[in-house]
Coordinates of C-alpha atoms and ligand atoms in Angstrom, one line a residue:
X9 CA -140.9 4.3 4.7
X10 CA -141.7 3.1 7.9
X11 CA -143.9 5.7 10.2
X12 CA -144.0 7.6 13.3
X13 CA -146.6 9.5 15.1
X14 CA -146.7 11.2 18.5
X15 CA -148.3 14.3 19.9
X16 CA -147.7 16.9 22.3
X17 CA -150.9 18.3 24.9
X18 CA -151.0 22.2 24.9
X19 CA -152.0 22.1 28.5
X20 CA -148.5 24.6 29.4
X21 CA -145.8 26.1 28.4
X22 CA -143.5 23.4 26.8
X23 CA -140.3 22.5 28.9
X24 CA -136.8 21.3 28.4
X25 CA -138.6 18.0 29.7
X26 CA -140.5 17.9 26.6
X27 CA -137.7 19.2 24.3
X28 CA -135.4 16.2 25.6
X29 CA -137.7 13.5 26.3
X30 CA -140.0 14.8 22.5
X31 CA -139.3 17.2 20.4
X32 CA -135.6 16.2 19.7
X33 CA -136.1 12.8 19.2
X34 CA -138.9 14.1 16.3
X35 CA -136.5 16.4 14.6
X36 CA -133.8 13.7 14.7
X37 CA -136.0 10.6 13.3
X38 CA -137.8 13.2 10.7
X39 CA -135.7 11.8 8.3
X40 CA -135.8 8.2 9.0
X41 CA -139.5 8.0 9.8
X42 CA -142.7 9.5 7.7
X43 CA -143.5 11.2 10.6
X44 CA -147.0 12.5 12.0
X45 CA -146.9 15.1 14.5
X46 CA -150.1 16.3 16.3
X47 CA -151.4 18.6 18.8
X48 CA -152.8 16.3 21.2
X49 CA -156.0 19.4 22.1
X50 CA -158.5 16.6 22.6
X51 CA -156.0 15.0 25.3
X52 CA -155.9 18.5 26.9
X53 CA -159.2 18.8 27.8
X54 CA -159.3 15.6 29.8
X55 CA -158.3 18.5 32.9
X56 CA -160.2 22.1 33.1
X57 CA -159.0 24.5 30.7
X58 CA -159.0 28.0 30.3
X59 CA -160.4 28.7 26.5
X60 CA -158.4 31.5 25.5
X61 CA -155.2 30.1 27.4
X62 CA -155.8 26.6 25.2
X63 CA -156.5 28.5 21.9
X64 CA -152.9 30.3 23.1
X65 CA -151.0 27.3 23.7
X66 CA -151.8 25.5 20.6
X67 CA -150.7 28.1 18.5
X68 CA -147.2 28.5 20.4
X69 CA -147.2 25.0 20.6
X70 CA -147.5 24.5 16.5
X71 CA -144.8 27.0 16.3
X72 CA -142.1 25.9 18.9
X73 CA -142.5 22.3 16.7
X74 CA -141.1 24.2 13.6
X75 CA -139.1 26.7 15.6
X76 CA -137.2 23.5 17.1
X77 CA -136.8 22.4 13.5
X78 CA -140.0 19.9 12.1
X79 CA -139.6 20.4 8.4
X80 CA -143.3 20.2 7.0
X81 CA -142.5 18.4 4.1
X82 CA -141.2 15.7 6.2
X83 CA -143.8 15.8 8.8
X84 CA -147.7 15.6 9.1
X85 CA -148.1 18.5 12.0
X86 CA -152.0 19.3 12.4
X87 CA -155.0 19.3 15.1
X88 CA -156.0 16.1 16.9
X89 CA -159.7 17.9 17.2
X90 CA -159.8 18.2 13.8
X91 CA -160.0 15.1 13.0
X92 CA -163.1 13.4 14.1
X93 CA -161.7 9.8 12.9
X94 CA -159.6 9.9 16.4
X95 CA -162.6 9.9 18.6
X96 CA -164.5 7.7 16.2
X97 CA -161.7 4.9 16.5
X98 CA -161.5 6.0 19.9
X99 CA -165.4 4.7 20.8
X100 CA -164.4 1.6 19.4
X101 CA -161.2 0.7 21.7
X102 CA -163.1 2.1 24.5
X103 CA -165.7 -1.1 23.7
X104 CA -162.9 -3.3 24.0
X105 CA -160.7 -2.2 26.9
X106 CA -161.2 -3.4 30.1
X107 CA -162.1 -1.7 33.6
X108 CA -159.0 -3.0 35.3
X109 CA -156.7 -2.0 32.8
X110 CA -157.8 1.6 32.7
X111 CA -157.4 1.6 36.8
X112 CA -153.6 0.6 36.4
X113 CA -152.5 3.4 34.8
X114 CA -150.5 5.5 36.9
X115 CA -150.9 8.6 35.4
X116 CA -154.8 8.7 35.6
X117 CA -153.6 7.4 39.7
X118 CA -151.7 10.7 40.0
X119 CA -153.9 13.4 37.6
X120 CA -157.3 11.9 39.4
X121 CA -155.7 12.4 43.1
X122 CA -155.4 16.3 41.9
X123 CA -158.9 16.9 41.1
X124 CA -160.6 14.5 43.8
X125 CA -162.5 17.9 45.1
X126 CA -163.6 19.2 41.0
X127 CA -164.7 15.7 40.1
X128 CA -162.9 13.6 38.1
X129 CA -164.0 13.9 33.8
X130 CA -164.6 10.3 32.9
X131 CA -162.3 11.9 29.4
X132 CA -159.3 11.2 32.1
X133 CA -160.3 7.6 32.9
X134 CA -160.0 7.0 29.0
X135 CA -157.6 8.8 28.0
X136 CA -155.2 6.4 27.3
X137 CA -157.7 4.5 25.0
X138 CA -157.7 7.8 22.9
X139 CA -154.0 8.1 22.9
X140 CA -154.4 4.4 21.4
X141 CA -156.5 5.8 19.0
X142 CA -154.2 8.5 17.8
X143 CA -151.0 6.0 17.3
X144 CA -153.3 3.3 15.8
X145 CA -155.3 5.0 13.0
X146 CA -151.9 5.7 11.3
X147 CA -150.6 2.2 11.6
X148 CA -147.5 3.8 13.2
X149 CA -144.8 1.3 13.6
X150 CA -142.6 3.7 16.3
X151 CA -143.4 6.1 18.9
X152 CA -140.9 8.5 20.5
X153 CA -141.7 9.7 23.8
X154 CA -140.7 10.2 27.6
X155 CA -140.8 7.7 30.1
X156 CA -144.0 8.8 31.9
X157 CA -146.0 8.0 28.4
X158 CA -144.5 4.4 28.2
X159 CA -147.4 2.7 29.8
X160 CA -149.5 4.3 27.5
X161 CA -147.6 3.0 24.5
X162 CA -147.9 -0.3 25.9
X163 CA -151.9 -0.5 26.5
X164 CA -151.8 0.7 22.7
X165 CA -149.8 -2.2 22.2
X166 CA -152.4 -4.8 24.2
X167 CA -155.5 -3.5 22.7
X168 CA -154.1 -4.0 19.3
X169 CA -153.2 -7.2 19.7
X170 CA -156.7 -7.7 21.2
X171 CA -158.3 -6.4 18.2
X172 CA -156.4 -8.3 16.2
X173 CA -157.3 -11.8 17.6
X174 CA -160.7 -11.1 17.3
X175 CA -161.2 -9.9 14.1
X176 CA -157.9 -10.8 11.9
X177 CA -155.4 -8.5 11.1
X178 CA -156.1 -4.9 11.6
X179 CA -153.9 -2.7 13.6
X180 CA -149.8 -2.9 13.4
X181 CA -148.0 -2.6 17.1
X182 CA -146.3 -0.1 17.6
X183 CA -143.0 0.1 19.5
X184 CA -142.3 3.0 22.0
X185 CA -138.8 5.1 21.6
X186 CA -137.5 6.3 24.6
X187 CA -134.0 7.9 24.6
X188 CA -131.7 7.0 27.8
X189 CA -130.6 9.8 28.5
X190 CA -133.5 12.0 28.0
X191 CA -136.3 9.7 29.6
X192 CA -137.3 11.4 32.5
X193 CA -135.5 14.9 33.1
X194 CA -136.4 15.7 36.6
X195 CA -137.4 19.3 38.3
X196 CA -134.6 21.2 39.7
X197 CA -136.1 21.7 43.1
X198 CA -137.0 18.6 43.6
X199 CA -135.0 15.9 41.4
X200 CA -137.3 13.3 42.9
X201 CA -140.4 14.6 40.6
X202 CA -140.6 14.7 36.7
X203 CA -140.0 18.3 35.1
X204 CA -143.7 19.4 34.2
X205 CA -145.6 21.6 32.2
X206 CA -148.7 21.4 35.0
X207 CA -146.3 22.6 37.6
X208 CA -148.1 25.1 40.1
X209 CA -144.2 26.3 41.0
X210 CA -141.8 26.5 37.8
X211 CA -138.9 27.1 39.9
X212 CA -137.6 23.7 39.2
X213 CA -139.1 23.8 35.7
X214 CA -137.1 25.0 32.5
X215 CA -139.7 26.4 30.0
X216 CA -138.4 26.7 26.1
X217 CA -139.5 30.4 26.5
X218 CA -138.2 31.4 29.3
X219 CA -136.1 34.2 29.4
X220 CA -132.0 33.3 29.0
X221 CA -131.1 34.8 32.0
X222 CA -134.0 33.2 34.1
X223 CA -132.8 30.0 32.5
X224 CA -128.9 30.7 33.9
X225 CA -130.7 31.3 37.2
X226 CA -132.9 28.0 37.6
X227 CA -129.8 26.0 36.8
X228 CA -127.7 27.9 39.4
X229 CA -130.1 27.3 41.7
X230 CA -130.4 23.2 41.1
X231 CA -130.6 21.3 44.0
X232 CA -127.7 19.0 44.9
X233 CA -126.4 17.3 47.3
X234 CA -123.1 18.0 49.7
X235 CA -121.0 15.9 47.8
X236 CA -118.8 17.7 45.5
X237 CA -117.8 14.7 43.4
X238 CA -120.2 15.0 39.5
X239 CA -121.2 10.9 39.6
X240 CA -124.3 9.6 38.0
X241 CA -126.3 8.1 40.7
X242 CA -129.4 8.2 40.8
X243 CA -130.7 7.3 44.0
X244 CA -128.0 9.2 46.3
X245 CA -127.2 12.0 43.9
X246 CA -130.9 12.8 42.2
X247 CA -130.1 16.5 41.4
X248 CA -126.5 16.0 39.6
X249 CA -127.6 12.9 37.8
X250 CA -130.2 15.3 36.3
X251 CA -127.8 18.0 35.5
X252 CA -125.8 14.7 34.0
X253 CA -128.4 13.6 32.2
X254 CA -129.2 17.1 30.7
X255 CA -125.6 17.8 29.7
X256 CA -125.3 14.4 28.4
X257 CA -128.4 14.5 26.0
X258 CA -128.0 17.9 25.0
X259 CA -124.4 17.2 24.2
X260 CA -125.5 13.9 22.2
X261 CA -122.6 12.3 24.3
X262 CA -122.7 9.6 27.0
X263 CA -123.1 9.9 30.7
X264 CA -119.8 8.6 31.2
X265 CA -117.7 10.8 29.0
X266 CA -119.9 13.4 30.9
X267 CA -118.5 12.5 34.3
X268 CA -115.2 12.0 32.5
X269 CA -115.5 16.1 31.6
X270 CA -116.1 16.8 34.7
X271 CA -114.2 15.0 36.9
X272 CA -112.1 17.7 38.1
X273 CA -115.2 20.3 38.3
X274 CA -117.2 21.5 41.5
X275 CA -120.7 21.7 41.4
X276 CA -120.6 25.6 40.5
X277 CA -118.6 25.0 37.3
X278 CA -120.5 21.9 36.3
X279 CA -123.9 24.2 36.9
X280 CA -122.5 27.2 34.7
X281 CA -121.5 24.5 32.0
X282 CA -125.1 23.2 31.8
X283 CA -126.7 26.5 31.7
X284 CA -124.1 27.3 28.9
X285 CA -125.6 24.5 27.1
X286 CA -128.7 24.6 27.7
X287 CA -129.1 28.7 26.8
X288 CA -127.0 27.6 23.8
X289 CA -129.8 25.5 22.6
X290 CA -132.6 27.0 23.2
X291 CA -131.6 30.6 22.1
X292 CA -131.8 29.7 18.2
X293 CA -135.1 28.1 19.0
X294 CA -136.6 30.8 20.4
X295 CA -135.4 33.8 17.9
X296 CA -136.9 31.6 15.5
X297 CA -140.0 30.7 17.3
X298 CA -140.8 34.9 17.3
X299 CA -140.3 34.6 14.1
X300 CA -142.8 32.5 13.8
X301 CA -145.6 33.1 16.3
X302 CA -147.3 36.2 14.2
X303 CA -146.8 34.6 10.8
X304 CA -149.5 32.7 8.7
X305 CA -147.2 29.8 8.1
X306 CA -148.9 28.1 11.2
X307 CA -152.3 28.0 9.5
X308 CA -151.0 26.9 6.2
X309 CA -149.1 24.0 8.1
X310 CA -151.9 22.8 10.0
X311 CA -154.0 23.1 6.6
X312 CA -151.7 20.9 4.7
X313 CA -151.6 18.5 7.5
X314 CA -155.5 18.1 8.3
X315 CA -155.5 17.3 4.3
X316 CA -153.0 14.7 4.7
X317 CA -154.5 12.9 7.9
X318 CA -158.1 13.3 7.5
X319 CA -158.4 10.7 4.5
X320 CA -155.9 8.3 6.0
X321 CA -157.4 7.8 9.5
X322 CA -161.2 8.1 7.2
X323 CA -160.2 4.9 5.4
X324 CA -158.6 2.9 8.8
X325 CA -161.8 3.4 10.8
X326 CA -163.9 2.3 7.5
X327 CA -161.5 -0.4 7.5
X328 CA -162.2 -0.8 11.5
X329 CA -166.1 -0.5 11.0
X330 CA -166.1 -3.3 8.6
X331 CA -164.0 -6.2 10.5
X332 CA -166.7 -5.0 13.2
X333 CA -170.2 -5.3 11.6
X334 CA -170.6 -1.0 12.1
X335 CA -172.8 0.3 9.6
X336 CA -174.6 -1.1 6.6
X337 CA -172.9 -4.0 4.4
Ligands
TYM403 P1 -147.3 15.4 27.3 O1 -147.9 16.6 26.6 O2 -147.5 15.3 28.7 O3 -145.7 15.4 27.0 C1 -145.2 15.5 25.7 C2 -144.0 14.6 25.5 O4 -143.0 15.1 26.4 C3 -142.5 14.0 27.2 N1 -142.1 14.5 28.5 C4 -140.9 14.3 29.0 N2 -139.8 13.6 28.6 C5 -138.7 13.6 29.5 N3 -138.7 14.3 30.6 C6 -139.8 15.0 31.1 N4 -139.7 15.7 32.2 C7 -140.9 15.0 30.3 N5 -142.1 15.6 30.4 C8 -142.8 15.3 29.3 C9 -143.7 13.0 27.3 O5 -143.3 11.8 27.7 C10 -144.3 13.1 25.9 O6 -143.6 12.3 25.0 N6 -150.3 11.7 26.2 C11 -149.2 12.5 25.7 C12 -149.6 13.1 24.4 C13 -150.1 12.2 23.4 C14 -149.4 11.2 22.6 C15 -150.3 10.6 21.8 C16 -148.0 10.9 22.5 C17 -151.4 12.0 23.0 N7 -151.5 11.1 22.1 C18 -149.9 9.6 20.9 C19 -147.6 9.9 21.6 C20 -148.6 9.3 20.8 C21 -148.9 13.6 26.7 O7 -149.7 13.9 27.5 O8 -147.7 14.1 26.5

């Protein structure tokens, strides 16, 4: 069975961003793909945290994976932190990455301008050779994410190939998943800016956990344009071709047949349709997620999974070590 890995950071609360552009993708390929599933916490850190907040989000953010429906016999779900084998293999890219390709990532561009006045943790600067790390100690052969982590994907790609030129056949190369419709789901305030968990404002943010009502509300509130036709366009119409591209992905139906639904719809009907589906979604997921949250299934999962990982990515950075010349023959 072929494998997939990607992670989530518990730097907020989780969004319908990360629900569409993630989390569905992992429940849908769980049964295609032996599937690892971390907590990226060592990624988290790479901005200022709050230690009882990150202790808190980790938890919630072990349980929204099963509340949205990870079975844990299909999927490896533990604690990037607890595996040391992801910083150790993480050293070792960091040897072989270059200075320039580190300064063209636009996500350490944007995350770096923020804290300009704090400092900026030389964890950030690398942080994509870690994320490397994390797909490329379980020789994953796909990884499901959102647009904004694509780069990412594809520096993972470069170094392996790298590695592998220099010392023979080590790492496989990944590919990246990205689902159309759920690439980049936008805030609702401003349609121009990606829907994030780091948001100061979450008035244009969806979070899983938000209350249903609230939900309703944000979604009402979207802002559109003075047209009244529902097109896709992205350019001219960024706040309905958000609302499209929620509908559509949440619906598992195309844009097209989306704007065919709607094509006699205003803006307010096509608003109370998405919040419909939205609410409709998320309102299983989070009964079940209180389910979860005070139970002890989430240590047992992250138990089994630790067990699982630990000797895998032990034997791929012994494997590393060797091609190298690490440690003694
Ligand atoms: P993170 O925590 O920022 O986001 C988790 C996942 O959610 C996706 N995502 C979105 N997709 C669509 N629309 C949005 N508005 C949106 N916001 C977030 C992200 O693309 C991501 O897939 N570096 C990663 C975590 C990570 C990782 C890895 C992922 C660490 N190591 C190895 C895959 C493989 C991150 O910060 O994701």
């Amino acid at each position: 069975m072929k494998k997939l890995i990607s992670g989530i950071k518990p730097t907020g609360q989780l969004t319908l961003g990360n629900y569409i552009g993630a989390i569905k993708q992992f429940v849908k390929l769980q049964n295609e793909y032996e599937s690892f599933i971390f907590v990226a916490d060592l990624h988290a850190i790479t901005t200022p945290q709050n230690k009882k907040q990150l202790q808190k989000l980790i938890k919630e953010l072990v349980a929204l994976y099963l509340a949205c429906g990870l079975d844990s016999s299909k999927n490896t779900i533990y604690l990037q932190s607890e595996n040391p084998y992801h910083a150790h293999l993480s050293w070792v890219l960091n040897c072989h990455t270059y200075l320039g390709e580190l300064n063209r990532m636009t996500q350490f561009k944007d995350k770096a301008a923020k804290l300009k006045k704090e400092g900026i943790p030389a964890g950030l600067y690398t942080y994509p050779v870690l994320m490397a790390s994390d797909i490329l100690l379980y020789d994953a052969d796909v990884v499901p994410v959102g647009d904004d982590q694509k780069q990412h994907v594809e520096i993972t790609r470069r170094l392996a190939e790298r590695f592998n030129n220099k010392y023979g056949s080590t790492f496989k190369i990944p590919d990246v998943i990205i689902t159309s419709t759920g690439a980049r789901i936008k805030d609702l305030q401003d349609p121009t800016k990606k829907m994030d968990k780091s948001s100061v404002s979450d008035k244009g943010v969806i979070l899983m956990l938000d209350p249903i009502e609230s939900i309703k509300q944000k979604i009402r509130r979207a802002v559109t344009d003075n047209d009244s036709i529902i097109k896709f366009d992205e350019k001219n119409k960024p706040g309905i071709s958000n609302l499209i591209n929620i509908y559509a992905n949440l619906k598992d139906i195309s844009i097209k047949e989306t704007e065919e639904e709607f094509k006699k719809a205003n803006y307010g009907d096509f608003k109370e349709a998405v919040a419909n589906l939205v609410t409709e979604v998320l309102k299983p997921i989070q009964d079940k997620y209180h389910q979860i949250i005070n139970s002890n299934i989430i240590d047992d999962i992250l138990n089994q999974g630790i067990e699982k990982a630990l000797p895998l990515a032990k034997a791929k950075c012994e494997y590393v070590s060797k091609k190298i010349g690490l440690g003694r023959p």
